[in-house]
Short mmCIF file of C-alpha atoms in Angstrom, two decimals:
data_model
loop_
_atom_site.label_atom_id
_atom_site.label_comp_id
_atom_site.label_asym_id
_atom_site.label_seq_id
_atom_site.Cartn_x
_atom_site.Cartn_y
_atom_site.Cartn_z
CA UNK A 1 6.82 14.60 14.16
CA UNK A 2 4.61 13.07 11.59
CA UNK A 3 5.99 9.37 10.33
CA UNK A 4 5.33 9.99 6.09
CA UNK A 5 6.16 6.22 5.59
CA UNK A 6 3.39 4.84 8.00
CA UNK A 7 1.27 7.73 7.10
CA UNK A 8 1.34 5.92 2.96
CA UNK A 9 1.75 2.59 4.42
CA UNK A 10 -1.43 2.38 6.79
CA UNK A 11 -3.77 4.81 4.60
CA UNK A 12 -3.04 2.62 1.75
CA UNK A 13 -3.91 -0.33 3.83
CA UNK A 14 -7.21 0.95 5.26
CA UNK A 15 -8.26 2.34 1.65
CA UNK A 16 -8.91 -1.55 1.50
CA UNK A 17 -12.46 -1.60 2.47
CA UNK A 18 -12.31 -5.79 3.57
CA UNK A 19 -9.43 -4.78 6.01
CA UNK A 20 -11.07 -1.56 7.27
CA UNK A 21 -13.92 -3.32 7.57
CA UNK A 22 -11.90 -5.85 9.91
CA UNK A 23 -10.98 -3.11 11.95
CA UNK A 24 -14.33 -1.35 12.86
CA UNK A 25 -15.14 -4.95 13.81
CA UNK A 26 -12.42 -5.50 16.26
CA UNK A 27 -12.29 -1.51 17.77
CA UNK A 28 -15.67 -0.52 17.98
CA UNK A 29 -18.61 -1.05 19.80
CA UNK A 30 -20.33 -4.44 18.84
CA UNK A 31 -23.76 -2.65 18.54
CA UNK A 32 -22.73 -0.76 16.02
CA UNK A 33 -20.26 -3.05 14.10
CA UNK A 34 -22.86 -5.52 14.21
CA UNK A 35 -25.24 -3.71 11.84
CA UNK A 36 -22.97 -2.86 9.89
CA UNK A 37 -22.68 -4.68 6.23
CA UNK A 38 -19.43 -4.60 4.46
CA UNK A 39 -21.52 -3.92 1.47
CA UNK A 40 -22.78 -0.72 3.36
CA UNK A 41 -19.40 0.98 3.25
CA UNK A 42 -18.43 3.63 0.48
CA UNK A 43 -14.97 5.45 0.49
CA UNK A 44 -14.51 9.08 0.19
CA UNK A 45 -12.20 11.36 -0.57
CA UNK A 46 -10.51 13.72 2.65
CA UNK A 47 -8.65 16.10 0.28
CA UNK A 48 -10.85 18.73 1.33
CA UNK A 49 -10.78 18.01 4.90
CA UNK A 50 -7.49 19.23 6.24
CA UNK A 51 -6.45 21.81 3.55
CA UNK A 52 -6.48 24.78 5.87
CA UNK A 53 -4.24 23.05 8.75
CA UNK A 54 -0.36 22.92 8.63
CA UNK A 55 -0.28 19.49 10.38
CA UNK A 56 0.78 16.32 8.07
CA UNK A 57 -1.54 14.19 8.84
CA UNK A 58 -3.17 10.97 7.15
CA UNK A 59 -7.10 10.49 7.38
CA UNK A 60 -9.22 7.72 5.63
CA UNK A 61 -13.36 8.71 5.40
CA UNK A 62 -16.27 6.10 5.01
CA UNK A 63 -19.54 6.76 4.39
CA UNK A 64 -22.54 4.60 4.92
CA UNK A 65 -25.19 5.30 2.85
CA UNK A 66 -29.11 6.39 3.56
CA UNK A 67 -30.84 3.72 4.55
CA UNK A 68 -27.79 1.42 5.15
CA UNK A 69 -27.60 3.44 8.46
CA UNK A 70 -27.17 1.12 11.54
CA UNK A 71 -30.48 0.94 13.81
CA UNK A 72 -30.24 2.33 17.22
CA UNK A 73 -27.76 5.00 16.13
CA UNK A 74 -28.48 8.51 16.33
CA UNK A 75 -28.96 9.91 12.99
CA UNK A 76 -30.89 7.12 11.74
CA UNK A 77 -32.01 6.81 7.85
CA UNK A 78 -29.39 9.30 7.17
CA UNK A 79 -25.60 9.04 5.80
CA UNK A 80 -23.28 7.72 8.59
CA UNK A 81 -20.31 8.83 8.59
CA UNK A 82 -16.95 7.38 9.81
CA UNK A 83 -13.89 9.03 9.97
CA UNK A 84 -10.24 7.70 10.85
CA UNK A 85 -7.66 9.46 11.32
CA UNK A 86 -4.00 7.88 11.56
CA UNK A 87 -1.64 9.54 14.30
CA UNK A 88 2.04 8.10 13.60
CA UNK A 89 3.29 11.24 15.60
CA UNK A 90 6.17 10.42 18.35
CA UNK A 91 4.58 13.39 20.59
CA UNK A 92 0.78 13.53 21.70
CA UNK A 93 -1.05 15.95 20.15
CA UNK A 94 -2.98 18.02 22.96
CA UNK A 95 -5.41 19.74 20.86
CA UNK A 96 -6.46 16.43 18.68
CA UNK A 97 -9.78 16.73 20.08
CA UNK A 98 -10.34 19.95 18.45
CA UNK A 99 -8.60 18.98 15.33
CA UNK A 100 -11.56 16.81 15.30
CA UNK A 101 -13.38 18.41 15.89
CA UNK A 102 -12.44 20.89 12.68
CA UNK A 103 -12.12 17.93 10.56
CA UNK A 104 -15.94 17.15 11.54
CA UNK A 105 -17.08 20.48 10.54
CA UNK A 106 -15.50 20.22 7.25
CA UNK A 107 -17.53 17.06 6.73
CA UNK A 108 -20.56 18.49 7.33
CA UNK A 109 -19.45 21.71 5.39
CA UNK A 110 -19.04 19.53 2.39
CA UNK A 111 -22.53 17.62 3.36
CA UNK A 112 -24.83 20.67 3.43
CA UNK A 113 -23.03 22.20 0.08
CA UNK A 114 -23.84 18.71 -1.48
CA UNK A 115 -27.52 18.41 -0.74
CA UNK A 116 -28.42 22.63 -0.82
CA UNK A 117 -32.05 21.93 -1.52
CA UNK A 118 -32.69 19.26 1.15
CA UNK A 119 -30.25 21.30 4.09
CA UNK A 120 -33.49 24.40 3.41
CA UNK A 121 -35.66 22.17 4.46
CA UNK A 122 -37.12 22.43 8.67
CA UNK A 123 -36.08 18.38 8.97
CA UNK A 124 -32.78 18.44 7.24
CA UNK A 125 -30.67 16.98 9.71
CA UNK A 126 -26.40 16.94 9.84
CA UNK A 127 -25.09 12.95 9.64
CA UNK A 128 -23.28 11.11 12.19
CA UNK A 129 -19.45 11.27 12.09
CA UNK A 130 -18.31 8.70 14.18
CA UNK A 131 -14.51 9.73 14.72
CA UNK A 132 -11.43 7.79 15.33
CA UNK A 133 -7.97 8.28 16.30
CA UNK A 134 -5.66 5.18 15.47
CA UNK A 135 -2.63 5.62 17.72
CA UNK A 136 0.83 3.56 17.56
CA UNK A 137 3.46 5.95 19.32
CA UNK A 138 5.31 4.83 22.52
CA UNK A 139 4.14 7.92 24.40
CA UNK A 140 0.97 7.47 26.92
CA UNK A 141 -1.77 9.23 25.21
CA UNK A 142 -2.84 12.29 27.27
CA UNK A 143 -4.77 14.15 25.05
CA UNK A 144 -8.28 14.90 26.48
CA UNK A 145 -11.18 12.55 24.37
CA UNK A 146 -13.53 15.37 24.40
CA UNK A 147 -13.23 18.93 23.03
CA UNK A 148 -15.00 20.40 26.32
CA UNK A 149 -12.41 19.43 28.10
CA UNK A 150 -10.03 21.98 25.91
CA UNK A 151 -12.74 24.91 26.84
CA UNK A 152 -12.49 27.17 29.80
CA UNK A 153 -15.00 26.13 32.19
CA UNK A 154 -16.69 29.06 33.68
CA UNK A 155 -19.47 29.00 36.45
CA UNK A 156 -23.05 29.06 35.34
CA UNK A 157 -21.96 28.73 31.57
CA UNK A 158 -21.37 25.18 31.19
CA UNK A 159 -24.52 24.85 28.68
CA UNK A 160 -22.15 26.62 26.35
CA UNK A 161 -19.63 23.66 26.19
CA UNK A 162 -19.40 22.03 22.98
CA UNK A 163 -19.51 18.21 23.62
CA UNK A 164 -17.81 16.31 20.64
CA UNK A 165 -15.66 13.14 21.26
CA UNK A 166 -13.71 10.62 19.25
CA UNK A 167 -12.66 6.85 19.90
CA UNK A 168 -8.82 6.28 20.39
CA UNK A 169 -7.59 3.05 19.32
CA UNK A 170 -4.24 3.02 21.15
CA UNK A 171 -1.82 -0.15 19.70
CA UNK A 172 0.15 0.11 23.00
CA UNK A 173 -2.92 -1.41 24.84
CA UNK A 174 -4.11 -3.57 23.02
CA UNK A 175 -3.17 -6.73 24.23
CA UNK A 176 -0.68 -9.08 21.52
CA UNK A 177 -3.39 -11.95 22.61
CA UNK A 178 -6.32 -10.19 21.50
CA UNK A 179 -4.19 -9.47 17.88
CA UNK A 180 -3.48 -12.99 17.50
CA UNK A 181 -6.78 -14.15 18.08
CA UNK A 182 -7.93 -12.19 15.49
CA UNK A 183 -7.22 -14.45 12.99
CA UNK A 184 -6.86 -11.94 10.11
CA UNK A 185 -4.20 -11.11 7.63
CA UNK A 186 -4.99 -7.35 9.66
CA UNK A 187 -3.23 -8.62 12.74
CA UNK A 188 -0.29 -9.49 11.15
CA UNK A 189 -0.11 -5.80 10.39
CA UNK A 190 -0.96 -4.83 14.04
CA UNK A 191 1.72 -6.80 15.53
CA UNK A 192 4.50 -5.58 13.48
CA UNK A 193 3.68 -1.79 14.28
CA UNK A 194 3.05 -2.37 18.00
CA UNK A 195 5.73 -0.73 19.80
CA UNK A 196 5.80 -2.56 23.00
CA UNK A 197 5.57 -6.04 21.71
CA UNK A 198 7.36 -8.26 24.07
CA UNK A 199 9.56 -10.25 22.39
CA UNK A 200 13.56 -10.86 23.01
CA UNK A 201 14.34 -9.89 19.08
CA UNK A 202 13.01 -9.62 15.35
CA UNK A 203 13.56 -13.85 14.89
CA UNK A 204 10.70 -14.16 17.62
CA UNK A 205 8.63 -11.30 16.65
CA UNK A 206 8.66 -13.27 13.00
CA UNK A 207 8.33 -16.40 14.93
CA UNK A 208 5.39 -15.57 16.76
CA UNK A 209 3.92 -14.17 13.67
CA UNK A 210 4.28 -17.09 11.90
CA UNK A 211 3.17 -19.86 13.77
CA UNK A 212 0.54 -17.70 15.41
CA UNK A 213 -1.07 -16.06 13.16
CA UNK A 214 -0.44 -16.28 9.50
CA UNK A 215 -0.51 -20.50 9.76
CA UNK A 216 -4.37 -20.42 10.88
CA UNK A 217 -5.11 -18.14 8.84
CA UNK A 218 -8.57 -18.95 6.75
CA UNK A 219 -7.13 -18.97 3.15
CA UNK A 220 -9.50 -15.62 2.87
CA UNK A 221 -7.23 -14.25 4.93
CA UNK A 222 -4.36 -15.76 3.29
CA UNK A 223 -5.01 -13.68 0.31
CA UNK A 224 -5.85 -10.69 1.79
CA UNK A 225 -2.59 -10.83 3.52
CA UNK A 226 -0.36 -12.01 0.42
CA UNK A 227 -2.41 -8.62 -0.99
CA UNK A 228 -0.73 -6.19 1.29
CA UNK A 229 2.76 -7.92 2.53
CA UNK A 230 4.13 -4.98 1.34
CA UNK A 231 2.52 -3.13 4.44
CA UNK A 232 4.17 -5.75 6.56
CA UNK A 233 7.83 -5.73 4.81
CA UNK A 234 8.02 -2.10 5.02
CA UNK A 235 6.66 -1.81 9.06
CA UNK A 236 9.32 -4.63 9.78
CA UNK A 237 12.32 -3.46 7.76
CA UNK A 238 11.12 0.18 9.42
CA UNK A 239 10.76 -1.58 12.90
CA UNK A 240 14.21 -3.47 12.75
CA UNK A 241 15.83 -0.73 10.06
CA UNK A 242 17.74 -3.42 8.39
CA UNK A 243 19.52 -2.64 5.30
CA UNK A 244 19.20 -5.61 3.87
CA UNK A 245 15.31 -5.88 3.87
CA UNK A 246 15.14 -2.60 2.04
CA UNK A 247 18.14 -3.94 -0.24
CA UNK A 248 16.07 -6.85 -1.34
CA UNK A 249 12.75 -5.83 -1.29
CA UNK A 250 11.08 -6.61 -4.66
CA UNK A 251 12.67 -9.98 -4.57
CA UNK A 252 10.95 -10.43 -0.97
CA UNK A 253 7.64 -9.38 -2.10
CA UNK A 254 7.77 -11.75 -4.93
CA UNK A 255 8.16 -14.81 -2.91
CA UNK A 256 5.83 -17.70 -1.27
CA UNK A 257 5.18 -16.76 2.00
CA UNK A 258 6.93 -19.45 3.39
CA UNK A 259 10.64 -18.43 1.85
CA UNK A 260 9.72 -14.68 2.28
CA UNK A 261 9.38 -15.50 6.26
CA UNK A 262 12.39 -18.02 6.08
CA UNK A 263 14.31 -15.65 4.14
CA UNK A 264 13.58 -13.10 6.73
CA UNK A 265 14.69 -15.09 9.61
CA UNK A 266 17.87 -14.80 8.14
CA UNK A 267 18.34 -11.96 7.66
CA UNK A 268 17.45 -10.98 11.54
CA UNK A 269 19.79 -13.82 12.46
CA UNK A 270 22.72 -12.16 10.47
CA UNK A 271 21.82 -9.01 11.72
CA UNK A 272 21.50 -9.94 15.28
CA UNK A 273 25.14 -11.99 15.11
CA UNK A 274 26.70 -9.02 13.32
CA UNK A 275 25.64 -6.89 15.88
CA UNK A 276 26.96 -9.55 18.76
CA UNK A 277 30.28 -9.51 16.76
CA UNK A 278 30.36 -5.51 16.77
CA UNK A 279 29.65 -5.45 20.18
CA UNK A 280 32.64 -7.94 21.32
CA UNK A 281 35.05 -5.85 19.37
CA UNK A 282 33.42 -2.81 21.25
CA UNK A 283 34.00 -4.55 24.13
CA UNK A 284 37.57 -5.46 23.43
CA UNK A 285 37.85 -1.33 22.08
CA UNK A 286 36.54 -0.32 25.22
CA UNK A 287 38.72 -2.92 27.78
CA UNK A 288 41.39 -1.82 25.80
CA UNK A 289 41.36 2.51 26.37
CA UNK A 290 40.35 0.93 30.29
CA UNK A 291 43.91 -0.56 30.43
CA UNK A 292 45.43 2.36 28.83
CA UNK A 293 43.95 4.57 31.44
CA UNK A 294 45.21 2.31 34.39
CA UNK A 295 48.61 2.14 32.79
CA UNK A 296 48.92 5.91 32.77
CA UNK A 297 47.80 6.56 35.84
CA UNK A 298 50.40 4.05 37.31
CA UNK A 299 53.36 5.74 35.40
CA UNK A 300 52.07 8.80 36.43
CA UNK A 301 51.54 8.23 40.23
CA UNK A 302 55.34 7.21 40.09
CA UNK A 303 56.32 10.25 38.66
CA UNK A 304 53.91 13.21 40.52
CA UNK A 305 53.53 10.91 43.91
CA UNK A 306 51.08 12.83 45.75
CA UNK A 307 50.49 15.70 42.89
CA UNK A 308 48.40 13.08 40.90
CA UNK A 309 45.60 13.76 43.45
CA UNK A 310 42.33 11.16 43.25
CA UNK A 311 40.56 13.89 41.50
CA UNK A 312 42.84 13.89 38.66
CA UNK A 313 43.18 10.04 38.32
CA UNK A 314 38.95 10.28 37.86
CA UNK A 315 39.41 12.93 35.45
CA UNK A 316 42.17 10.52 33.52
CA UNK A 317 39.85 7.92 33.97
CA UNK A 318 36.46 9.57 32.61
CA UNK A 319 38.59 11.68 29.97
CA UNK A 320 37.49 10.46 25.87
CA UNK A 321 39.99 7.89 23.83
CA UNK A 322 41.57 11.01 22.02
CA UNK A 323 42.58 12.53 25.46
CA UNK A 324 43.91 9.45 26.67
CA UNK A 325 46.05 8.72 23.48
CA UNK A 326 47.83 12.04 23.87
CA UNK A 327 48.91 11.40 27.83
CA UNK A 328 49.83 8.25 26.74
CA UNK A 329 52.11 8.94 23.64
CA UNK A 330 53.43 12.13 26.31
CA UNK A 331 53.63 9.85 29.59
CA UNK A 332 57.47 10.84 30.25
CA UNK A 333 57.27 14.31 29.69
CA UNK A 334 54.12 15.66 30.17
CA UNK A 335 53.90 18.08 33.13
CA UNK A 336 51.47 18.12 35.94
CA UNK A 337 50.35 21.86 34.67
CA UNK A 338 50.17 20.43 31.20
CA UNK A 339 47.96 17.19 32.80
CA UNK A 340 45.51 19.19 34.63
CA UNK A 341 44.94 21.66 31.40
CA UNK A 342 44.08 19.26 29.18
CA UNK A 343 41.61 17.59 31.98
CA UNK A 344 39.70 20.07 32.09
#
């Protein structure tokens, strides 16, 4: 199913052309990112894109302008397009090459109904899309990267095989090293969403986060990352679902930096005793029915000798708390008929 808050949270974020601009730089390939100006980028609207499919899904669109267009590139002196979409989905979507590749044609739909005159023309040529999937689920991603590989292969008709691929940025492999030594208020961001961060508890995760990343930050970065804490607030009171974060969220956003992280250290240390405190008493709950069971089956065994066969003492001793609070409040005068009936 489609995640609505990290859909709003993450398309929000990446509507921020310095931090989308960060990550093209760190995802894709260097020739490209290279000649590519910040300056160059121009966002568009999507609205249009997806209005004929029934799955929720968030997409951000850039376009880089003629003559902007990065040398080397297919498509050159023409509009580049590039075109993310975010997949906070906990199942792999199998067909996500051809969704795609729909989304592509709608780009180019709305292209050639924008520039009539020119798309008459013998030269008119369709733009670039490059296309990108930005995947955070916990799920291996099996989806095939090409749509040909969704189309019945049939001997001697290969040449009929539409070839169009995307780039997957998968969160799960990218390595926590390579987001920290990013150095931008965008890894912060990255860190908190990755679901297989290895880290004993939130007070680390925050820890590492900390002193790792948002410390050496450039004060650039600094800003840009006091400019979208929400994003990281929400992803970590999502990631650790304590109450308390969501409780108290305008007065975290409001803070320095420094209390906000402090004050969320707390929080995770409160959380992380209560649940250590819960978990004794579940203990105690649990060690507690374990007796119970043991008693019964004592007074029982003296009062059925052989009847209480080992099968029924594993029933007794498998059976649910309510089960085991009736034989025990009927211990004298429960029958063996009665016993096995309710075991059952």
């Amino acid at each position: 199913m489609s995640n609505p808050i990290k859909d709003s949270i993450f398309k929000e974020l990446f509507e921020d052309r310095t931090v989308f601009y960060d990550f093209l730089k760190a995802f894709l390939p260097r020739e490209i990112t290279k000649q590519i100006k910040e300056t160059d980028l121009k966002r568009e609207q999507t609205e249009l894109i997806g209005k004929d499919f029934s799955v929720k899904r968030s997409d951000i669109l850039y376009k880089i302008e003629k003559g902007n267009a990065p040398k080397g590139v297919q498509g050159n002196g023409q509009d580049i397009y590039i075109y993310l979409l975010l997949e906070h989905q906990s199942k792999v979507d199998q067909l996500m090459a051809f969704r795609m590749l729909a989304y592509k044609l709608r780009i180019w739909e709305r292209y050639v109904n924008s520039h009539k005159k020119e798309s008459e023309q013998k030269g008119f040529k369709l733009p670039v899309i490059i296309g990108m999937v930005f995947y955070d689920g916990k799920a291996k991603w099996t989806s095939p990267m090409d749509v040909k590989d969704k189309i019945t292969e049939i001997k001697n008709m290969e040449e009929y095989l539409i070839k169009a691929n995307y780039e997957l940025i998968n969160l799960s492999n990218i390595k926590e090293e390579t987001i920290i030594n990013m150095k931008k208020a965008l890894g912060v961001i990255l860190l908190t969403d990755k679901p297989n961060v290895r880290v004993k508890n939130a007070e680390e995760l925050l820890k590492i986060i900390n002193e790792e990343i948002i410390s050496k930050l450039p004060e650039e970065e600094k800003e840009k990352f006091n400019k979208h804490r929400n994003a990281f607030i929400e992803l970590f009171g999502k990631r650790t679902d304590y109450k308390e974060i969501e409780e108290r969220f305008e007065e975290l956003k409001e803070m320095e930096v420094p209390k906000m992280f402090n004050t969320l250290e707390e929080i995770a240390k409160r959380d992380r005793e209560k649940a250590k405190l819960e978990g004794v008493k579940e203990g105690e709950r649990k060690g507690k029915i374990e007796g119970e069971k043991e008693f019964a089956i004592r007074i029982l065994s003296k009062r059925f000798g052989n009847q209480l066969t080992e099968e029924i003492k594993d029933k007794i001793r498998k059976a649910d708390e309510k089960t085991i609070d009736y034989i025990g409040d009927n211990l004298l005068e429960i029958t063996i008929e009665e016993l096995k009936e309710i075991l059952k």
